XYZ file of C-alpha atoms in Angstrom:
679
model
C 13.004 7.108 35.963
C 12.229 10.826 35.793
C 11.113 12.909 32.834
C 14.088 14.514 32.209
C 15.771 10.619 31.746
C 14.358 10.935 28.247
C 17.216 12.388 27.421
C 19.128 9.852 27.788
C 17.353 6.966 26.439
C 18.845 5.097 23.057
C 15.992 4.504 20.460
C 17.337 1.385 18.192
C 15.508 1.009 14.867
C 16.018 -0.576 11.331
C 18.184 -3.319 12.008
C 19.444 -4.697 8.282
C 21.365 -8.334 8.058
C 24.101 -8.833 5.597
C 23.319 -10.933 3.468
C 25.589 -13.568 4.260
C 24.454 -13.553 7.982
C 27.597 -11.928 9.210
C 27.230 -8.500 10.222
C 23.609 -6.172 11.196
C 23.737 -2.281 10.449
C 21.004 -0.583 12.435
C 20.317 2.749 13.466
C 20.807 4.287 17.252
C 18.643 7.645 17.400
C 19.161 9.976 20.659
C 18.682 13.275 21.977
C 22.090 15.119 21.861
C 22.949 18.211 24.273
C 21.186 20.724 22.381
C 18.104 18.443 23.238
C 17.609 17.481 18.985
C 17.513 14.300 17.937
C 20.570 12.905 15.762
C 20.602 9.298 14.781
C 23.495 7.452 13.791
C 24.450 4.361 11.472
C 26.088 1.174 13.762
C 27.913 -2.064 12.297
C 28.070 -5.354 14.208
C 29.639 -8.278 13.630
C 27.088 -10.986 14.887
C 29.654 -13.272 16.921
C 31.418 -9.967 18.059
C 29.978 -7.892 21.155
C 31.178 -4.528 19.898
C 29.494 -2.198 17.657
C 31.106 0.638 15.110
C 29.883 3.706 14.773
C 30.025 4.567 11.210
C 28.320 8.107 11.329
C 28.680 10.847 13.483
C 27.533 14.337 13.868
C 24.163 16.527 14.345
C 22.661 14.543 11.338
C 19.604 12.205 10.916
C 21.420 9.006 9.198
C 18.654 6.310 8.579
C 17.803 3.378 6.469
C 20.880 1.621 6.125
C 20.484 -1.230 3.270
C 22.905 -3.789 2.182
C 23.722 -4.108 -1.372
C 23.286 -7.686 -2.397
C 26.731 -8.390 -2.217
C 27.463 -6.929 1.046
C 30.321 -5.058 0.263
C 28.113 -1.533 -0.157
C 25.681 0.194 2.537
C 23.253 2.806 0.669
C 21.169 4.836 3.763
C 19.232 8.011 3.972
C 21.069 11.504 5.506
C 19.996 14.902 5.040
C 23.864 15.756 6.179
C 23.068 17.696 2.687
C 20.420 19.991 3.503
C 17.005 17.367 3.090
C 16.760 13.540 2.544
C 19.134 11.742 -0.018
C 20.322 8.730 -0.392
C 24.054 7.957 0.349
C 26.355 4.886 -0.217
C 28.954 3.618 2.163
C 31.616 1.275 1.725
C 32.217 -1.800 3.464
C 35.254 -1.528 3.349
C 35.304 1.953 4.728
C 35.959 5.726 4.393
C 33.502 8.476 3.886
C 30.487 8.578 2.585
C 29.054 9.106 -0.866
C 25.990 11.400 -2.145
C 24.161 9.803 -4.864
C 20.517 11.448 -5.431
C 20.456 15.440 -5.548
C 16.605 15.261 -6.026
C 14.377 18.203 -5.343
C 12.823 17.573 -2.963
C 14.721 14.616 -1.448
C 14.912 11.036 -1.650
C 13.894 7.871 0.621
C 13.211 4.294 1.233
C 16.593 2.881 -1.033
C 15.850 -0.664 -2.563
C 18.906 -2.544 -4.245
C 17.712 -4.170 -7.518
C 19.190 -8.216 -7.175
C 21.855 -7.387 -9.546
C 23.297 -4.513 -7.383
C 23.871 -1.953 -10.162
C 20.450 0.453 -10.138
C 19.189 1.518 -6.518
C 14.714 1.581 -6.341
C 13.808 4.535 -3.894
C 11.342 7.176 -3.489
C 10.997 10.827 -4.060
C 8.107 13.882 -3.846
C 6.683 15.460 -7.450
C 4.378 17.893 -8.354
C 2.778 17.033 -11.413
C 5.202 19.630 -13.505
C 8.372 17.833 -11.859
C 10.318 15.116 -12.625
C 12.797 12.607 -10.647
C 15.276 13.786 -12.937
C 15.786 17.265 -11.780
C 18.733 18.376 -8.855
C 17.386 20.486 -6.027
C 17.627 24.455 -6.753
C 20.657 26.552 -5.471
C 19.521 28.654 -2.572
C 18.402 32.015 -3.761
C 19.043 35.213 -2.286
C 15.470 35.051 -0.779
C 15.936 31.975 0.953
C 18.775 32.797 2.553
C 17.716 35.872 4.409
C 14.892 34.187 5.073
C 17.249 31.404 6.904
C 19.149 34.297 8.453
C 15.824 35.301 10.211
C 15.110 37.568 7.538
C 11.824 36.512 6.335
C 10.943 38.485 2.989
C 8.997 36.104 0.907
C 5.845 37.108 -0.007
C 2.997 35.729 2.011
C -0.430 33.999 -0.155
C -3.346 31.987 0.625
C -3.591 28.898 1.117
C -6.377 27.569 -2.108
C -7.907 24.246 -1.264
C -9.578 22.148 -3.828
C -9.650 19.107 -2.177
C -11.210 17.121 0.551
C -7.880 15.483 1.748
C -5.867 18.793 2.275
C -4.081 18.340 5.635
C -2.568 15.271 7.315
C -1.225 14.846 10.968
C 2.263 13.413 9.307
C 3.309 15.953 6.794
C 0.969 19.555 7.302
C -1.101 20.971 4.986
C -0.929 19.373 1.092
C 1.670 21.104 -1.092
C 1.086 19.595 -4.564
C 3.580 16.726 -4.344
C 3.054 13.350 -4.086
C 5.471 10.476 -3.713
C 6.356 8.535 -6.883
C 9.209 6.016 -7.053
C 12.854 6.283 -9.115
C 15.483 4.505 -10.160
C 19.253 5.288 -10.046
C 21.103 3.841 -12.395
C 24.646 3.606 -10.228
C 26.945 2.965 -13.511
C 25.439 6.065 -15.359
C 24.172 8.099 -12.751
C 21.012 8.260 -14.645
C 18.123 8.423 -12.992
C 14.688 7.059 -14.691
C 10.704 7.918 -13.159
C 8.836 4.633 -12.592
C 5.200 6.408 -11.496
C 3.411 9.930 -12.242
C 0.571 11.282 -11.830
C -1.668 13.276 -9.053
C -0.668 9.858 -7.046
C 0.948 8.702 -3.963
C 2.785 5.284 -4.504
C 4.863 3.355 -1.734
C 6.178 -0.113 -0.897
C 8.679 -0.218 -4.691
C 9.979 -4.048 -4.145
C 12.336 -5.602 -6.778
C 11.165 -8.663 -8.851
C 13.894 -11.601 -9.038
C 15.365 -10.575 -12.028
C 15.398 -7.230 -11.582
C 12.569 -6.637 -14.620
C 9.945 -5.146 -12.889
C 8.867 -3.676 -9.674
C 5.764 -3.845 -7.524
C 4.227 -1.139 -5.366
C 1.240 -0.143 -4.474
C -1.774 2.709 -5.044
C -4.550 4.482 -4.874
C -5.174 5.237 -8.372
C -8.820 6.165 -8.478
C -10.429 9.085 -9.700
C -10.384 10.428 -6.572
C -8.623 9.118 -3.873
C -9.443 11.581 -0.975
C -12.619 10.005 -0.827
C -12.127 5.780 -1.590
C -9.690 4.648 0.890
C -8.058 1.452 -0.921
C -4.813 0.489 -1.763
C -4.130 -1.542 -4.304
C -0.916 -3.632 -5.884
C 0.498 -2.603 -9.073
C 3.346 -4.372 -10.769
C 5.157 -2.372 -14.104
C 7.649 -3.937 -16.602
C 11.066 -1.769 -16.164
C 11.987 -2.718 -20.329
C 8.150 -1.891 -21.996
C 6.362 0.186 -19.155
C 3.859 -1.376 -19.230
C 1.582 -1.478 -16.054
C -0.771 -4.392 -14.553
C -2.849 -3.669 -11.411
C -3.331 -7.515 -9.943
C -5.768 -6.629 -6.804
C -9.963 -5.339 -7.577
C -10.007 -2.147 -5.789
C -11.980 -3.683 -3.278
C -9.095 -3.377 -0.020
C -6.302 -2.034 0.984
C -2.515 -3.479 0.880
C 0.936 -2.834 1.463
C 4.165 -3.672 1.012
C 4.137 -6.334 -1.700
C 6.785 -8.616 -1.811
C 8.293 -11.136 -4.529
C 8.565 -15.229 -3.967
C 12.186 -16.564 -4.584
C 10.888 -17.413 -8.633
C 9.019 -14.457 -8.714
C 5.652 -16.319 -9.633
C 4.099 -14.849 -6.770
C 3.313 -11.322 -4.798
C 2.650 -11.549 -1.040
C 1.612 -8.524 0.749
C -0.596 -7.666 3.881
C -3.840 -6.170 4.313
C -7.968 -6.449 4.046
C -10.835 -6.019 2.315
C -12.563 -3.311 4.542
C -14.942 -6.202 6.201
C -14.863 -4.366 9.537
C -13.305 -0.440 8.111
C -10.794 0.039 10.668
C -11.415 -2.734 12.873
C -10.347 -5.358 10.583
C -7.118 -7.687 11.136
C -4.738 -7.282 9.060
C -4.071 -10.461 6.914
C -1.558 -12.583 4.472
C -2.245 -12.567 0.711
C -0.385 -14.086 -2.120
C -1.513 -13.366 -5.423
C -0.409 -15.731 -8.230
C 1.406 -13.515 -11.083
C -0.002 -16.325 -13.836
C -3.274 -16.506 -13.325
C -3.886 -13.755 -11.022
C -5.925 -15.363 -8.309
C -5.726 -13.945 -5.207
C -5.445 -15.953 -1.869
C -5.247 -14.937 2.115
C -2.751 -17.033 3.752
C -4.309 -16.213 7.153
C -7.898 -16.212 7.043
C -8.598 -18.962 9.317
C -5.857 -17.351 11.858
C -8.031 -14.758 14.080
C -4.815 -12.573 15.026
C -3.817 -9.227 13.526
C -0.332 -9.302 11.250
C 1.359 -6.118 12.079
C 2.521 -4.618 14.936
C 0.185 -2.795 16.809
C 1.961 -2.607 20.702
C 1.144 1.333 21.828
C 4.240 2.512 23.668
C 6.233 6.159 23.962
C 9.569 4.682 22.559
C 8.977 4.669 18.813
C 5.250 5.871 16.589
C 6.507 3.422 13.663
C 3.713 0.784 13.612
C 4.229 0.748 9.380
C 3.580 -2.427 7.654
C 6.643 -4.307 7.609
C 7.500 -6.609 3.966
C 6.884 -10.632 4.517
C 10.113 -12.237 4.070
C 9.489 -15.535 2.100
C 11.839 -18.746 2.628
C 13.882 -19.882 0.004
C 11.744 -22.191 -1.582
C 9.219 -20.388 -1.706
C 7.012 -22.378 0.840
C 5.994 -19.660 3.553
C 6.972 -16.348 5.113
C 7.665 -15.209 8.003
C 6.099 -11.758 9.729
C 5.465 -9.515 13.031
C 1.981 -10.592 14.095
C 0.439 -9.199 17.634
C -1.375 -11.460 19.800
C -2.453 -10.913 23.629
C -0.391 -7.962 24.494
C 2.479 -9.876 23.043
C 4.375 -9.174 18.901
C 6.608 -11.858 17.761
C 7.734 -13.322 14.539
C 5.424 -16.147 12.867
C 5.912 -18.008 9.612
C 3.131 -19.136 7.680
C 2.765 -21.554 5.215
C 0.795 -20.763 1.771
C -1.231 -24.002 2.527
C -2.409 -21.911 5.673
C -0.401 -22.939 8.642
C 0.853 -20.909 10.849
C 4.007 -21.660 13.708
C 5.606 -19.307 16.366
C 9.516 -18.410 15.465
C 10.459 -16.047 18.230
C 7.680 -15.020 20.974
C 7.256 -14.804 24.502
C 6.252 -11.668 26.769
C 8.416 -8.895 25.176
C 7.900 -6.284 22.000
C 9.447 -7.737 18.689
C 9.369 -4.662 16.717
C 11.635 -5.053 13.234
C 13.099 -8.471 12.286
C 15.730 -9.055 9.442
C 16.808 -12.379 7.900
C 19.827 -13.546 5.452
C 19.362 -15.244 2.202
C 19.322 -18.485 3.195
C 17.219 -17.664 6.236
C 18.813 -19.684 8.525
C 19.986 -16.433 10.566
C 17.806 -14.017 11.818
C 17.912 -10.633 14.128
C 15.172 -8.965 16.082
C 14.838 -5.564 17.732
C 12.962 -6.230 20.796
C 11.448 -4.420 23.548
C 10.015 -6.032 26.822
C 8.314 -3.246 30.064
C 12.225 -3.160 31.475
C 14.123 -2.363 28.439
C 13.317 0.275 25.338
C 14.986 -1.730 22.981
C 17.829 -4.344 21.751
C 19.179 -6.577 19.231
C 18.608 -10.277 19.590
C 20.536 -13.151 16.948
C 18.160 -16.078 16.211
C 19.654 -18.839 14.969
C 16.826 -20.627 12.666
C 17.951 -23.716 12.754
C 18.234 -24.374 16.462
C 16.421 -21.896 17.909
C 18.710 -20.649 20.313
C 18.592 -17.052 20.492
C 21.902 -14.334 21.974
C 21.851 -10.286 23.138
C 23.594 -8.226 20.821
C 23.224 -5.155 22.140
C 22.821 -3.085 25.562
C 22.036 0.238 23.911
C 20.876 1.689 26.952
C 22.693 -0.306 30.017
C 24.285 2.424 31.143
C 20.589 4.528 32.534
C 19.215 1.019 33.146
C 21.871 0.247 36.238
C 21.261 3.491 37.273
C 16.799 3.540 37.642
C 14.722 1.125 39.188
C 12.499 -0.187 37.430
C 8.497 -1.756 38.239
C 7.503 -4.833 36.430
C 4.106 -4.666 35.832
C 2.564 -8.090 36.465
C -0.448 -9.645 34.222
C -3.829 -9.759 35.333
C -7.438 -11.085 33.543
C -11.042 -10.700 34.693
C -14.221 -10.816 33.324
C -16.434 -7.927 31.806
C -20.219 -7.921 33.736
C -21.054 -9.408 30.405
C -18.923 -12.112 30.812
C -16.023 -11.079 28.304
C -12.616 -11.700 29.215
C -10.800 -8.688 29.740
C -6.420 -8.247 29.945
C -4.630 -6.431 31.002
C -1.100 -5.275 33.713
C -0.911 -3.649 37.214
C 2.550 -1.959 38.046
C 3.030 -1.387 41.475
C 4.893 1.903 42.611
C 8.686 2.083 42.773
C 9.874 1.283 46.813
C 6.350 -0.897 46.873
C 6.145 -2.131 50.856
C 3.453 -4.924 51.717
C 0.924 -2.970 53.886
C 1.089 0.328 52.473
C -1.338 2.047 50.297
C -0.578 3.510 47.080
C -2.545 6.159 44.458
C -3.437 4.382 41.045
C -3.436 5.616 37.927
C -5.166 4.675 35.067
C -3.898 4.409 31.727
C -5.973 4.106 28.831
C -4.899 3.606 25.173
C -5.277 5.813 21.868
C -6.625 4.004 18.503
C -8.670 2.183 19.769
C -7.837 -0.135 17.756
C -4.212 -0.625 18.930
C -3.050 -2.691 22.232
C -0.642 -1.954 25.142
C 1.591 -4.711 25.403
C 4.772 -6.360 27.048
C 7.161 -2.947 25.556
C 8.770 -0.624 27.311
C 6.529 2.664 28.028
C 8.621 5.789 30.072
C 5.464 7.452 31.037
C 4.173 4.771 33.025
C 7.969 3.853 34.556
C 7.822 7.867 35.832
C 4.635 7.080 37.502
C 5.505 4.588 39.240
C 8.838 5.883 40.542
C 6.256 9.160 41.677
C 4.596 6.534 43.873
C 1.832 5.498 41.689
C 0.537 2.179 41.154
C -0.334 2.324 37.153
C -3.564 0.293 35.724
C -3.294 -0.363 32.088
C -5.703 -2.771 30.140
C -6.627 -3.836 26.222
C -10.990 -3.444 26.725
C -13.143 -4.082 24.030
C -12.017 -2.395 20.761
C -8.030 -3.455 21.467
C -6.345 -5.244 18.628
C -4.812 -8.898 20.094
C -7.803 -10.671 20.906
C -9.801 -11.467 17.760
C -11.786 -10.079 14.872
C -14.784 -9.993 16.924
C -13.215 -8.443 19.783
C -11.437 -6.006 17.898
C -14.200 -4.791 16.135
C -16.459 -4.283 19.489
C -16.487 -0.700 20.406
C -17.661 0.437 16.756
C -20.847 2.311 17.460
C -20.704 1.895 20.564
C -17.998 4.512 21.952
C -18.855 5.150 25.578
C -20.366 2.209 26.357
C -19.192 -1.244 27.161
C -15.226 -0.169 25.970
C -15.819 2.655 29.038
C -17.445 -0.711 31.282
C -14.516 -2.835 30.491
C -11.665 -0.001 32.110
C -14.413 0.753 35.239
C -14.761 -3.178 35.478
C -10.523 -3.541 35.355
C -10.537 -0.474 38.275
C -13.170 -2.358 40.141
C -10.558 -5.765 39.351
C -7.748 -3.719 40.944
C -9.167 -2.326 43.905
C -10.570 -5.571 45.243
C -7.879 -8.167 44.654
C -4.660 -5.555 45.181
C -4.895 -4.326 49.070
C -2.100 -1.876 48.468
C -4.330 0.526 46.097
C -6.395 3.537 47.827
C -9.398 3.456 46.531
C -10.006 7.676 47.460
C -6.661 8.207 45.368
C -7.033 7.863 41.673
C -6.579 9.146 38.561
C -6.861 8.578 34.968
C -5.232 9.846 31.170
C -4.747 8.871 27.927
C -3.927 10.128 24.586
C -6.123 10.382 21.144
C -9.529 7.673 21.801
C -7.713 7.501 25.008
C -8.361 11.348 25.749
C -11.478 10.704 24.007
C -12.728 7.804 26.804
C -10.708 10.434 29.528
C -13.279 12.897 29.140
C -16.112 10.669 28.476
C -15.165 9.060 31.917
C -14.817 12.623 34.276
C -18.435 13.066 32.855
C -20.007 10.037 33.943
C -18.318 9.460 37.299
C -16.589 11.598 40.003
C -14.518 8.149 41.068
C -11.156 9.758 40.357
C -9.861 12.894 41.788
C -7.788 14.349 38.607
C -7.445 13.160 35.621
C -5.180 14.986 32.326
C -6.629 14.500 28.851
C -4.291 14.875 25.664
C -4.491 15.265 22.029
C -8.602 14.065 23.261
C -11.696 14.359 21.412
C -14.722 15.826 22.831
C -17.076 16.861 19.837
C -17.948 14.314 16.868
C -19.872 16.904 15.286
C -16.891 18.956 14.763
C -14.328 16.305 14.575
C -16.533 15.662 10.994
C -14.437 19.061 9.291
C -11.784 19.088 11.070
C -9.853 16.024 11.150
C -7.476 15.221 8.588
C -9.098 11.426 8.873
C -12.560 12.838 10.501
C -14.687 12.413 6.871
C -14.378 8.466 7.094
C -13.469 8.027 10.766
C -16.478 9.113 12.152
C -18.843 7.252 10.011
C -17.018 3.642 10.350
C -16.365 4.538 14.445
C -19.085 6.015 15.395
C -21.344 4.781 12.926
C -22.582 8.107 11.581
C -21.999 11.326 10.056
C -23.092 15.005 9.508
C -25.496 14.830 7.930
C -27.801 11.846 7.566
C -27.467 11.138 11.698
C -25.639 14.355 13.756
C -27.970 13.195 17.215
C -25.805 9.711 17.313
C -22.568 11.903 16.789
C -24.403 13.776 19.753
C -24.784 11.507 21.886
C -21.116 9.827 21.779
C -19.599 13.482 21.425
C -18.287 13.782 25.970
C -18.761 17.755 25.530
C -22.409 17.011 25.890
C -21.719 15.762 29.149
C -19.871 18.841 30.117
C -22.161 19.957 32.894
C -21.478 16.437 35.230
C -17.570 17.215 35.071
C -16.078 18.086 39.023
C -13.118 16.221 38.010
C -9.625 18.809 38.360
C -8.811 18.061 34.610
C -5.605 19.266 32.773
C -6.089 19.147 28.945
C -2.750 18.490 27.099
C -3.191 18.957 23.241
C -0.461 19.581 20.023
C -1.046 22.764 18.096
C -0.577 20.764 15.313
C -2.598 18.238 15.921
C -3.872 17.860 12.784
C -5.542 14.104 13.796
C -7.300 15.183 16.655
C -7.532 18.999 16.404
C -6.972 21.540 18.820
C -10.452 22.909 18.751
C -11.801 19.488 20.241
C -9.806 20.526 23.656
C -10.789 24.293 23.440
C -14.291 23.299 23.019
C -14.121 21.140 26.536
C -12.217 23.587 28.464
C -14.141 26.388 26.900
C -17.145 24.346 28.365
C -15.953 24.004 31.739
C -14.286 26.903 32.237
C -17.214 29.199 31.377
C -19.638 26.942 33.515
C -17.012 27.701 36.679
C -16.511 23.844 37.092
C -13.465 22.448 39.487
C -10.210 23.511 38.097
C -9.494 23.228 34.581
C -6.000 24.099 32.718
C -6.146 24.032 28.358
C -2.149 23.397 27.958
C -1.641 23.733 24.334
C 2.565 22.727 22.826
C 3.430 24.745 20.041
C 4.508 23.223 16.281
C 3.246 19.910 18.160
C 1.416 17.118 16.291
C -0.593 14.103 17.594
C 2.935 11.928 18.032
C 4.187 14.767 20.674
C 4.328 12.142 23.326
C 6.104 9.280 20.470
C 8.591 11.235 18.517
C 7.722 15.181 19.209
C 10.195 17.772 20.465
C 12.209 16.165 22.926
C 11.539 19.442 25.444
C 8.390 19.652 25.056
C 8.228 15.345 25.556
C 9.797 16.277 28.910
C 7.500 19.099 29.874
C 4.636 17.119 29.255
C 6.051 14.434 31.300
C 6.599 17.373 34.255
C 3.220 18.600 33.730
C 1.415 15.086 33.942
C 3.026 14.270 37.315
C 2.731 17.678 38.661
C -0.950 17.756 37.827
C -1.632 13.884 39.401
C 0.959 15.362 42.763
C -1.314 18.203 43.474
C -5.091 16.277 42.890
C -4.263 12.362 43.636
C -1.875 12.983 46.082
C -1.937 16.331 48.815
C -4.570 16.166 50.951
C -4.937 12.736 51.304
C -6.153 12.148 54.639
C -8.659 15.075 53.823
C -9.779 13.187 50.550
C -9.551 10.027 52.564
C -12.247 11.035 55.109
C -14.273 12.619 52.090
C -14.472 9.160 50.291
C -15.751 7.588 53.562
C -18.431 9.751 53.814
C -19.138 8.947 50.549
C-alpha cells in the first residue's frame, strides 16, 4: 500500500434503500485522471450482484433520495455550476433540474405524498428562496478567465463567530429551509431570520416540518440547538426543547405523536455522551430513552477515508415502539435498537465500522455501509427478520487484490493508575519471526473521538514501509462510557499523556519484534497537540510528525473558530480569568526541552487549529537552534486535509510523513541502537 494508492480508492457513501426494499442507490466518490474528486450515483438490486452506474462526467452527484412510491430519485448535483436538486425517473432517461436557487440547494427530503421536496439553501437576510441565481456578469466572466477586475474591499466583522473551518469566513448567509412544489414549481420559504436551520423532517401527514436551530438573541455565545416544528398550513411555530441542550436530526414517529432526536444537555460540555430523546407532541414531555445506557449514540470512528461524522436520523419501527440507530462502543460502530421502554439491543455489530444504515418502509430489510481494517467500505444487505447478512458490493476489489495489508491486532492493558486502556498493534507487512522493526505511535484527534475497526490508509502505508503501528484510545476517547470520555478535560498532557506512554511501555514489553531504539510518533489536531507535548516531555522517540496541531492555548482562544468556548470547556480556563492554566497546558512552554527531530504539517486555511499554532512552535524551536525541525504549509487546505483535502496534497502529505520517519527513525539504525544502549 503506497501513498499514491489513494488515487485508486473508491469511497462508497450514503446508501438509500428504496421504500419497497428491492434496490439501493448510493454514491461512489473517486479521484479522476486530473486528480480531482468526482462522485456518481449507482443503483443496485439487492438480489443482484451487478450495480448500474446512473450518472457520469466531471461532476459531483450526491444525496440520492427515493420518492415515496420508488418511481423517482432526487439528488444533488453541481452539473449546472453550483449544487442544485435534480430528478431522475427510475425508468431511465436524462435527469431534470428542479431548483435554480441563487446560492444552490441541498439536502432534499420528499413529502409523504411525493408532491413536494423540502430542501436547504443559503440566504442573506434580504434574499428569498424563490429568487433564481442571476446570470454571470461580464465581470465574473473576466474573473473566471483569469482577468480578475473585481474591486477588493475590506472585510467588516461585527460578530463573534465570523469564520468556520468548513465554510471559511462568514459571508452574511444563513441556512434556511424551503419547499418545492413539484406540480406547480413554486418554491416556498419556511424559515427566515439571521439563524441557521438544519435537519428538516416532514410529519407523516405532510402538514408540519420539524427542524433544529439556535434562535437565541446571540447564537454565537449560546451553544445550543433546539427542536422546532412549523405548520405548513398556518405558519405557526412551536419550540419543543427548553434552550439548554444540543439536539439534532428530528424524526417523526409513524403516527406523528412523537419526535425522536439525538443530543444532550451539555452536562460534560463537548465530552457529553449523545443519547436518544423523544418528545411527546401532545404533552410536550421529553424523555431520554438511552439514559441508562453508557454508550455514545452516533459514529465517532476516526479514519482517513471519510470526514462526515454528522448525526443521522433514527429510524422508527413501524409500530412506533422503538428506533434503530448507530452507536460507537469499544472501537466498533454498529446498528442498535432502542425500545421506548429504555431497552437497548444490538442489531448489526462486530469488529467493524458501520458508517451508514438505511431500511425499507416495513423494516424487514436493511443495507449497511461498513468498513473494516482491510476494506475502505462496501454495502451489506441485512435481513431484520432472520439476521442473515450478505455482501452487495466490492468497489475496491481490484486494488485490494494487488496489495498486502496488515491486520490490526487488539490489545488491552492497565494504565499505571489501574484504568483499562484499549488499542491495536499492526505488524509491518512482511513481518518475520525473530526480526525487530521500528514502531510508530499514532494519536487520534478530538480528543472525544475513537480509533476503531475501520480502514486507515496512512497506517497501512506505514506498515507497508516496514513499520509496526501502535494506536490506542487513551482516556478522553469515546467508546468506553461517560466517565472515560470526560477524564481528560482539565488535564490535557496529564493522565492522557501517561496512558500513551503506558501503551508504548506495554507494547515494547509484550511484542519482541518492536525495536525500542527506533520509534516515532505522530498525530493530528488533539493528536498534534499531544505530539507537541510528548516531544517536550521525553526523548524516547527518534522522530515526530505533528499535524494541524495546537501549541499555545493562550492564542488558540483568539484565533480558532471554536477557541472561545473549546479552551474553557476542555482546559478548564479562559484567557481573562486564568491565563496561567492555559499556559500550563501549552506545549510551547516546553519548547526549550525539545530535542526530537520534528516535522510540522499544517493547512494554510485551517481555522479550527489555525496555522499560527504551527508557526509559533516552529519559530520557537528554530530560534533556539533545536535539532531538525521543518514546517510544511499546505495551500488552501483546511483542518480536514487528511480526510477530504485536495488529493494531490493528501498524497504529498503521506510522502512527507513516510520520508521523515525513514530519515530519522530507520536511517542509522545501528548507531541509534548503540546510542540507546548507552542511555
